[in-house]
Short mmCIF file of C-alpha atoms in Angstrom, two decimals:
data_model
loop_
_atom_site.label_atom_id
_atom_site.label_comp_id
_atom_site.label_asym_id
_atom_site.label_seq_id
_atom_site.Cartn_x
_atom_site.Cartn_y
_atom_site.Cartn_z
CA MET A 782 4.32 28.94 28.07
CA ASP A 783 3.03 32.36 27.10
CA SER A 784 -0.45 32.93 25.69
CA ARG A 785 0.78 33.23 22.12
CA THR A 786 2.69 29.94 22.24
CA LEU A 787 -0.20 28.22 23.87
CA GLN A 788 -2.54 29.42 21.23
CA ALA A 789 -0.14 28.24 18.46
CA GLN A 790 0.19 24.85 20.12
CA THR A 791 -3.55 24.48 20.40
CA LEU A 792 -3.92 25.27 16.75
CA LEU A 793 -1.23 22.79 15.71
CA PHE A 794 -2.51 19.97 17.84
CA SER A 795 -6.00 20.52 16.62
CA THR A 796 -4.94 19.26 13.23
CA PHE A 797 -4.17 15.84 14.86
CA THR A 798 -7.85 15.37 15.69
CA PRO A 799 -10.33 13.63 13.30
CA GLU A 800 -11.77 17.04 12.47
CA GLY A 801 -8.36 18.34 11.82
CA ARG A 802 -7.44 15.46 9.62
CA GLU A 803 -10.51 16.07 7.50
CA ASN A 804 -9.81 19.82 7.19
CA PRO A 805 -6.64 21.17 8.71
CA HIS A 806 -6.77 24.44 6.67
CA PRO A 807 -8.59 26.77 9.13
CA ALA A 808 -6.17 25.84 11.91
CA LEU A 809 -3.01 26.07 9.76
CA GLU A 810 -4.25 29.47 8.48
CA ALA A 811 -4.67 30.63 12.00
CA LEU A 812 -1.26 29.24 12.92
CA ARG A 813 0.30 31.15 10.01
CA GLU A 814 -1.33 34.35 11.17
CA THR A 815 -0.33 33.73 14.86
CA ALA A 816 3.08 32.22 14.48
CA PRO A 817 4.31 31.53 11.02
CA VAL A 818 7.51 30.04 12.45
CA TYR A 819 6.39 28.19 15.50
CA TYR A 820 8.57 26.06 17.76
CA ASP A 821 6.80 23.41 19.60
CA PRO A 822 8.68 22.25 22.70
CA ASP A 823 6.81 19.00 23.00
CA LEU A 824 7.59 17.92 19.36
CA ASN A 825 11.00 19.73 19.44
CA THR A 826 10.65 21.18 15.89
CA PHE A 827 9.98 24.44 14.14
CA PHE A 828 6.81 24.38 12.04
CA LEU A 829 6.90 26.61 8.97
CA THR A 830 3.55 27.64 7.38
CA THR A 831 4.36 30.27 4.83
CA TYR A 832 5.31 29.45 1.21
CA ASP A 833 8.38 31.54 1.19
CA ASP A 834 9.91 30.07 4.35
CA CYS A 835 9.15 26.45 3.32
CA GLN A 836 10.51 26.98 -0.16
CA ALA A 837 13.67 28.74 1.16
CA VAL A 838 14.39 25.86 3.64
CA LEU A 839 13.78 23.08 1.00
CA THR A 840 16.09 24.69 -1.55
CA ASP A 841 18.87 25.60 0.92
CA THR A 842 21.49 22.79 0.94
CA SER A 843 22.60 23.71 4.46
CA TYR A 844 19.36 22.13 5.63
CA ARG A 845 19.71 18.33 5.45
CA ALA A 846 17.23 15.51 5.61
CA PRO A 847 17.32 13.43 8.89
CA ASP A 848 19.57 10.55 8.17
CA LEU A 849 21.48 7.81 10.14
CA ALA A 850 23.78 10.30 11.67
CA TRP A 851 20.76 12.06 12.95
CA CYS A 852 19.38 8.77 14.19
CA GLU A 853 22.34 8.12 16.31
CA GLU A 854 21.52 11.07 18.48
CA ASN A 855 17.81 11.18 18.26
CA VAL A 856 16.58 7.58 17.80
CA PRO A 857 18.97 5.64 20.01
CA ASP A 858 17.21 2.29 19.54
CA TRP A 859 17.07 2.70 15.67
CA ARG A 860 19.12 -0.49 15.21
CA GLU A 861 16.31 -2.46 16.69
CA HIS A 862 13.94 -1.31 13.94
CA PRO A 863 14.47 -2.62 10.37
CA ALA A 864 12.19 0.27 9.35
CA ALA A 865 14.43 2.96 10.80
CA ASP A 866 17.51 1.31 9.23
CA PHE A 867 15.79 1.42 5.91
CA PHE A 868 14.13 4.80 6.07
CA TYR A 869 17.02 6.87 7.38
CA SER A 870 19.58 5.35 5.06
CA SER A 871 17.39 5.45 1.89
CA MET A 872 17.60 7.99 -0.87
CA LEU A 873 14.72 9.85 0.72
CA ARG A 874 16.84 10.76 3.77
CA ALA A 875 20.39 10.53 2.35
CA ASN A 876 22.40 13.72 2.06
CA GLY A 877 25.44 14.96 0.13
CA THR A 878 27.39 12.65 -2.12
CA ASP A 879 25.42 9.61 -1.08
CA HIS A 880 22.14 11.23 -2.09
CA THR A 881 23.59 12.59 -5.40
CA ARG A 882 24.91 9.09 -6.27
CA LEU A 883 21.63 7.27 -5.52
CA ARG A 884 19.51 9.91 -7.16
CA ARG A 885 21.62 9.91 -10.38
CA LEU A 886 21.24 6.16 -10.64
CA VAL A 887 17.53 6.05 -9.97
CA GLY A 888 16.97 8.98 -12.28
CA LYS A 889 17.85 6.74 -15.22
CA GLY A 890 14.48 5.16 -14.72
CA PHE A 891 12.60 8.52 -14.70
CA THR A 892 13.99 10.13 -17.75
CA PRO A 893 11.46 12.09 -19.85
CA ARG A 894 11.79 9.45 -22.49
CA ARG A 895 11.03 6.66 -20.04
CA VAL A 896 8.04 8.47 -18.48
CA ALA A 897 6.64 9.34 -21.97
CA ALA A 898 6.89 5.65 -22.93
CA LEU A 899 4.68 4.77 -20.08
CA GLU A 900 1.77 6.82 -21.26
CA ALA A 901 0.29 4.19 -23.53
CA ALA A 902 0.45 1.71 -20.66
CA ILE A 903 -1.19 4.20 -18.34
CA GLU A 904 -4.02 4.77 -20.82
CA GLN A 905 -4.56 1.02 -21.24
CA ILE A 906 -4.47 0.34 -17.51
CA THR A 907 -6.86 3.13 -16.79
CA ASP A 908 -9.42 1.98 -19.28
CA SER A 909 -9.43 -1.40 -17.89
CA LEU A 910 -9.92 -0.07 -14.40
CA LEU A 911 -12.74 2.20 -15.49
CA ASP A 912 -14.41 -0.90 -16.99
CA ASP A 913 -14.43 -2.27 -13.46
CA LEU A 914 -15.91 0.99 -12.19
CA ALA A 915 -18.59 0.83 -14.84
CA ASP A 916 -19.49 -2.74 -13.87
CA ALA A 917 -19.49 -1.79 -10.11
CA THR A 918 -21.95 1.19 -10.75
CA SER A 919 -24.06 -0.25 -13.48
CA ASP A 920 -26.97 -0.85 -11.22
CA GLY A 921 -26.86 2.78 -9.83
CA GLY A 922 -25.14 1.67 -6.62
CA ALA A 923 -22.01 3.09 -5.04
CA ALA A 924 -18.46 1.92 -5.48
CA ASN A 925 -15.18 2.89 -3.89
CA LEU A 926 -13.23 4.88 -6.43
CA GLN A 927 -9.98 4.41 -4.48
CA ASP A 928 -10.25 0.66 -4.49
CA LEU A 929 -11.10 0.40 -8.22
CA VAL A 930 -8.87 3.18 -9.65
CA GLY A 931 -7.04 5.27 -7.12
CA TYR A 932 -4.94 2.37 -5.72
CA PRO A 933 -4.52 -0.19 -8.51
CA LEU A 934 -3.48 2.43 -11.20
CA PRO A 935 -0.31 3.74 -9.58
CA VAL A 936 0.66 0.30 -8.28
CA ALA A 937 0.40 -1.04 -11.85
CA VAL A 938 2.34 1.87 -13.24
CA VAL A 939 5.24 1.84 -10.84
CA GLY A 940 5.22 -1.92 -11.16
CA GLU A 941 5.73 -1.53 -14.96
CA LEU A 942 8.56 0.98 -14.28
CA ILE A 943 10.40 -1.15 -11.79
CA GLY A 944 9.61 -4.58 -13.24
CA VAL A 945 7.31 -6.03 -10.54
CA PRO A 946 5.27 -8.80 -12.19
CA GLU A 947 1.54 -8.20 -12.32
CA ALA A 948 0.67 -11.19 -10.27
CA ASP A 949 2.77 -9.84 -7.38
CA ARG A 950 1.36 -6.30 -7.11
CA ALA A 951 -1.79 -6.97 -5.09
CA ARG A 952 0.17 -7.73 -1.89
CA PHE A 953 1.64 -4.23 -1.72
CA ARG A 954 -1.24 -2.14 -0.56
CA THR A 955 -1.17 -2.94 3.08
CA LEU A 956 2.59 -3.24 3.09
CA GLY A 957 2.99 0.25 1.53
CA SER A 958 0.58 1.74 4.01
CA ASP A 959 2.30 0.14 7.00
CA ALA A 960 5.80 1.27 5.84
CA SER A 961 4.39 4.78 5.37
CA ARG A 962 3.85 5.08 9.06
CA LEU A 963 7.41 6.16 9.24
CA LEU A 964 6.32 9.55 7.82
CA GLU A 965 4.19 10.32 10.83
CA PRO A 966 5.56 13.15 12.98
CA VAL A 967 4.81 11.14 16.10
CA ARG A 968 5.11 7.35 15.89
CA THR A 969 3.45 4.95 18.27
CA PRO A 970 4.80 1.50 19.19
CA ASP A 971 2.19 0.04 16.77
CA ASP A 972 3.49 2.38 14.05
CA TRP A 973 6.95 0.97 14.51
CA ALA A 974 5.76 -2.63 14.61
CA ARG A 975 3.71 -2.32 11.46
CA ALA A 976 6.55 -0.44 9.68
CA ASP A 977 9.23 -3.01 10.82
CA ARG A 978 7.07 -5.96 9.57
CA ALA A 979 6.46 -4.29 6.28
CA VAL A 980 10.04 -3.41 5.59
CA GLU A 981 11.32 -6.83 6.40
CA GLU A 982 8.71 -8.45 3.99
CA LEU A 983 9.36 -5.96 1.24
CA ARG A 984 13.14 -6.26 1.53
CA GLY A 985 12.78 -10.08 1.16
CA TYR A 986 10.58 -9.63 -1.89
CA PHE A 987 12.98 -7.25 -3.68
CA ARG A 988 15.92 -9.39 -2.87
CA ASP A 989 14.34 -12.26 -4.64
CA LEU A 990 13.29 -10.03 -7.52
CA VAL A 991 16.88 -8.81 -7.93
CA GLU A 992 18.05 -12.43 -8.05
CA ARG A 993 15.43 -13.18 -10.65
CA ARG A 994 16.67 -10.27 -12.77
CA ARG A 995 20.20 -11.49 -12.57
CA ARG A 996 18.97 -14.58 -14.37
CA GLU A 997 16.34 -12.90 -16.51
CA PRO A 998 17.21 -9.20 -17.35
CA ALA A 999 14.43 -7.02 -18.68
CA GLU A 1000 13.79 -3.48 -19.67
CA ASP A 1001 13.07 -2.19 -16.24
CA LEU A 1002 14.52 -0.30 -13.27
CA VAL A 1003 15.66 -3.45 -11.44
CA THR A 1004 17.90 -4.40 -14.36
CA THR A 1005 19.15 -0.87 -14.78
CA LEU A 1006 20.17 -0.65 -11.14
CA LEU A 1007 21.53 -4.20 -11.18
CA HIS A 1008 23.84 -3.30 -14.02
CA ALA A 1009 25.08 -0.35 -11.96
CA GLN A 1010 25.71 -2.68 -9.06
CA GLU A 1011 27.46 -5.36 -10.98
CA SER A 1012 29.46 -3.52 -13.66
CA GLU A 1013 30.09 -0.02 -12.17
CA GLY A 1014 30.30 -0.95 -8.44
CA ARG A 1015 28.34 2.22 -7.71
CA LEU A 1016 25.69 0.50 -5.61
CA THR A 1017 25.75 -2.16 -2.90
CA VAL A 1018 23.20 -4.98 -2.98
CA ARG A 1019 21.58 -3.57 0.18
CA GLU A 1020 21.21 -0.14 -1.39
CA LEU A 1021 19.77 -1.78 -4.55
CA VAL A 1022 17.12 -3.57 -2.61
CA ASP A 1023 16.23 -0.63 -0.45
CA THR A 1024 16.11 1.79 -3.40
CA LEU A 1025 13.64 -0.41 -5.18
CA LEU A 1026 11.62 -0.71 -2.00
CA LEU A 1027 11.54 3.15 -1.62
CA VAL A 1028 10.59 3.78 -5.38
CA PHE A 1029 7.81 1.18 -5.31
CA VAL A 1030 6.20 2.41 -2.07
CA ALA A 1031 6.70 6.11 -2.60
CA GLY A 1032 5.62 5.70 -6.25
CA PHE A 1033 2.20 4.44 -5.44
CA GLU A 1034 1.40 5.83 -2.02
CA THR A 1035 1.61 9.45 -2.88
CA THR A 1036 0.09 9.03 -6.37
CA THR A 1037 -2.81 7.09 -4.77
CA GLY A 1038 -3.32 10.13 -2.53
CA LEU A 1039 -3.20 12.46 -5.53
CA LEU A 1040 -5.79 10.58 -7.54
CA GLY A 1041 -8.22 10.36 -4.81
CA LEU A 1042 -7.75 13.98 -3.70
CA ALA A 1043 -8.05 15.33 -7.29
CA SER A 1044 -11.23 13.30 -7.93
CA HIS A 1045 -12.80 14.36 -4.67
CA ALA A 1046 -11.99 18.03 -5.28
CA LEU A 1047 -13.64 17.90 -8.66
CA LEU A 1048 -16.64 15.92 -7.51
CA THR A 1049 -17.25 18.18 -4.61
CA HIS A 1050 -17.04 21.30 -6.82
CA PRO A 1051 -19.46 20.39 -9.68
CA ASP A 1052 -19.11 23.74 -11.36
CA GLN A 1053 -15.32 22.90 -11.80
CA TRP A 1054 -16.13 19.42 -12.94
CA ALA A 1055 -18.40 20.88 -15.59
CA LEU A 1056 -15.66 23.32 -16.77
CA VAL A 1057 -13.24 20.33 -17.18
CA ALA A 1058 -15.88 18.20 -18.82
CA ALA A 1059 -16.56 20.96 -21.44
CA ASP A 1060 -12.91 21.55 -22.06
CA PRO A 1061 -10.55 18.54 -21.35
CA ARG A 1062 -7.56 20.90 -21.99
CA LEU A 1063 -8.12 22.05 -18.48
CA VAL A 1064 -7.27 18.59 -17.00
CA PRO A 1065 -3.62 19.40 -16.38
CA HIS A 1066 -4.66 22.63 -14.71
CA ALA A 1067 -7.12 20.64 -12.58
CA VAL A 1068 -4.34 18.34 -11.52
CA GLU A 1069 -2.10 21.19 -10.52
CA GLU A 1070 -4.88 22.94 -8.63
CA ALA A 1071 -5.74 19.68 -6.82
CA LEU A 1072 -2.05 19.43 -5.82
CA ARG A 1073 -2.27 22.85 -4.35
CA TRP A 1074 -5.72 22.50 -2.86
CA ASP A 1075 -5.30 19.22 -0.93
CA THR A 1076 -1.57 18.26 -0.83
CA PRO A 1077 -0.92 14.50 -0.58
CA VAL A 1078 2.15 14.81 1.61
CA GLN A 1079 1.41 17.48 4.24
CA MET A 1080 4.92 18.09 5.59
CA THR A 1081 8.54 17.24 5.40
CA GLU A 1082 11.38 17.59 7.82
CA ARG A 1083 14.86 19.05 7.64
CA ILE A 1084 17.80 19.65 10.05
CA ALA A 1085 19.53 22.99 10.23
CA GLY A 1086 23.13 22.58 9.21
CA ARG A 1087 24.04 25.97 10.65
CA ALA A 1088 22.56 28.69 12.81
CA ALA A 1089 20.03 30.73 10.85
CA VAL A 1090 17.16 33.14 11.09
CA ILE A 1091 13.80 32.02 9.49
CA GLY A 1092 11.00 34.57 9.34
CA GLY A 1093 12.70 36.64 12.01
CA VAL A 1094 13.07 33.61 14.44
CA PRO A 1095 16.53 32.40 15.45
CA VAL A 1096 17.16 28.73 14.60
CA LEU A 1097 20.12 26.99 16.17
CA GLU A 1098 22.31 24.58 14.26
CA GLY A 1099 20.99 21.02 14.54
CA ALA A 1100 17.38 22.17 15.07
CA ASN A 1101 14.56 20.26 13.53
CA VAL A 1102 12.57 22.21 10.95
CA THR A 1103 9.24 21.00 9.53
CA THR A 1104 7.96 22.52 6.41
CA VAL A 1105 4.13 22.27 6.32
CA LEU A 1106 3.55 21.94 2.58
CA THR A 1107 -0.21 22.00 2.75
CA ALA A 1108 -0.12 25.34 4.55
CA ALA A 1109 2.41 26.77 2.09
CA ASN A 1110 0.25 25.76 -0.87
CA ARG A 1111 -2.63 27.84 0.63
CA ASP A 1112 -0.49 30.85 1.62
CA PRO A 1113 -2.39 33.93 0.32
CA ALA A 1114 0.93 35.64 -0.14
CA GLN A 1115 1.65 33.19 -2.92
CA HIS A 1116 -1.74 32.16 -4.22
CA THR A 1117 -4.65 34.58 -4.57
CA ASP A 1118 -7.88 33.46 -2.85
CA PRO A 1119 -6.12 30.33 -1.79
CA HIS A 1120 -9.22 28.58 -0.38
CA ARG A 1121 -10.97 28.62 -3.76
CA PHE A 1122 -10.62 25.54 -5.85
CA ASP A 1123 -10.24 26.93 -9.43
CA VAL A 1124 -9.26 24.77 -12.33
CA THR A 1125 -8.64 27.88 -14.47
CA ARG A 1126 -5.94 29.14 -11.99
CA THR A 1127 -2.61 29.68 -13.80
CA GLY A 1128 0.88 30.39 -12.64
CA SER A 1129 0.74 28.27 -9.44
CA LYS A 1130 3.99 27.18 -7.83
CA VAL A 1131 3.28 24.26 -5.58
CA LEU A 1132 5.53 22.54 -3.00
CA SER A 1133 3.47 19.28 -3.22
CA PHE A 1134 6.54 17.37 -4.52
CA SER A 1135 8.98 19.24 -2.22
CA ALA A 1136 11.71 21.42 -3.71
CA GLY A 1137 15.53 21.57 -3.98
CA PRO A 1138 17.76 18.52 -3.87
CA HIS A 1139 15.03 16.21 -2.69
CA TYR A 1140 12.45 17.25 -5.26
CA CYS A 1141 10.39 14.14 -6.10
CA LEU A 1142 11.92 12.20 -9.07
CA GLY A 1143 8.49 10.81 -9.87
CA ALA A 1144 6.68 14.11 -10.07
CA ALA A 1145 6.31 14.07 -13.83
CA LEU A 1146 5.01 10.46 -13.75
CA ALA A 1147 2.53 11.25 -10.98
CA ARG A 1148 1.24 14.21 -12.94
CA MET A 1149 0.86 12.16 -16.08
CA GLU A 1150 -1.07 9.40 -14.20
CA ALA A 1151 -3.43 11.92 -12.71
CA THR A 1152 -3.96 13.70 -16.03
CA VAL A 1153 -4.68 10.46 -17.97
CA ALA A 1154 -6.97 9.10 -15.22
CA LEU A 1155 -8.99 12.32 -14.75
CA ARG A 1156 -9.46 12.92 -18.48
CA ARG A 1157 -10.75 9.44 -19.06
CA LEU A 1158 -12.80 9.39 -15.89
CA ILE A 1159 -14.63 12.59 -16.75
CA THR A 1160 -15.15 11.68 -20.37
CA ARG A 1161 -16.45 8.21 -19.58
CA PHE A 1162 -18.54 9.21 -16.49
CA PRO A 1163 -19.67 12.76 -16.96
CA ARG A 1164 -22.36 12.40 -14.33
CA LEU A 1165 -20.24 10.82 -11.65
CA ALA A 1166 -21.19 12.03 -8.24
CA PRO A 1167 -20.29 11.43 -4.57
CA ALA A 1168 -22.40 8.65 -3.07
CA GLY A 1169 -21.63 9.04 0.66
CA ASP A 1170 -19.12 10.30 3.14
CA PRO A 1171 -15.50 9.59 2.19
CA VAL A 1172 -13.14 8.10 4.70
CA ARG A 1173 -9.56 9.35 5.00
CA ARG A 1174 -6.69 7.32 6.29
CA GLU A 1175 -5.76 8.03 9.88
CA SER A 1176 -2.54 9.84 9.14
CA PHE A 1177 -1.32 13.43 9.69
CA SER A 1178 1.48 13.47 7.24
CA LEU A 1179 -0.30 11.73 4.29
CA ARG A 1180 -3.74 12.80 3.05
CA VAL A 1181 -5.11 9.69 1.35
CA PHE A 1182 -8.70 8.39 1.05
CA GLU A 1183 -9.35 4.86 2.07
CA ASP A 1184 -12.94 5.02 0.84
CA LEU A 1185 -14.21 7.36 -1.79
CA PRO A 1186 -17.80 6.27 -2.62
CA VAL A 1187 -19.17 7.35 -5.98
CA SER A 1188 -22.06 6.51 -8.26
CA HIS A 1189 -23.03 7.33 -11.80
CA ASP A 1190 -26.35 8.85 -12.81
CA ALA A 1191 -27.30 9.17 -9.16
CA PRO A 1192 -27.95 12.31 -7.16
CA ALA A 1193 -25.23 13.42 -4.69
CA THR A 1194 -25.78 12.45 -1.14
CA ALA A 1195 -27.01 15.30 1.08
CA GLY A 1196 -24.13 17.14 2.64
CA ALA A 1197 -21.66 15.63 0.21
CA ILE A 1198 -21.11 18.77 -1.78
CA THR A 1199 -18.89 21.47 -0.29
CA THR A 1200 -18.96 25.06 -1.32
CA ASN A 1201 -16.56 26.40 -4.01
CA ARG A 1202 -15.96 29.44 -1.74
CA GLY A 1203 -15.33 29.65 1.95
CA LYS A 1204 -12.56 30.95 4.02
CA ALA A 1205 -11.00 27.46 4.36
CA ALA A 1206 -13.24 24.75 2.79
CA ALA A 1207 -12.10 21.26 3.17
#
């Protein structure tokens, strides 16, 4: 291994450390400068860290998502893992006509009209959760913003969309987190065990919910997809169950990440919080800047369908290519002064929801949830402040806070405020 490759590997692997999970940006910036298209022999994938390269791969249909056909060659024991069977056959990893068919059916639940109709429910749920936050901080003490708002809001909203009864939603936090271990670039036996258990339990739950909706139809995604399965024959029962599982888990896991990351970014940049508080019209800009600044999903993988050249580097047909979205969103060639968190920034083009055929169906809903939540949070708690060190989930691919302590009318804890400028602030 030559010195340049060794340096690139050292930079990449440093992002897997606790320090790297907290702030991967200095290492990713250095990796982009050292080897913007870096092949790691141990992980057997090309890592892309420029915006242009990531965007080009994600929008090029010759690059496919790893699916069951890929599993046959690369995960020989996949049949032993219910999680692999679910993950690599789901809409998230389907390709070609299967992906188009599933996406078109699920898209019926994410039409602009349907998303807009959820806004009133989002506002009502948010207000109720902020009541809980007010109670928890009424004595000046700290409360976990993720537990009180960041997690329950997206669970409630995607539950409303799909048709998951309110009484059933509390059980999904751990199951969603465990199922999401499949997104990790390197999976341990414990990751597989947790994901397998979660997928089996979730499949059982959604099979029961589908049968309930056969007897009691409702205005929800379950009923919409059930109609397609029964009357149009365009969906198997297995596909129906797994699609609901995917939409539910993906619908709250990434949005939970966004809510915490956006709140943390504003709280640790009090000048930007003040700008938004003074002009609530900046809230949508703040959401977009938060998506760019601290991307909830750090990376996504593709398989080269033909030989190609990326950034001057030859890539063989069948090669694994990992687009590092969080690096792309801070590429100075795309975003001026990328390490500055600036809610007045305009014209940003972020890859936080991917791009191309697999662009996130729930992107508009996630943005709406974050906009409603931040606007009401800032209006109701204008002097909200960090109340201790936050704790991130131990994950490389997902950036999610497990604990985001805040207080109202209390001074910020020493060291809790980061600078608004800095070459690569966290």
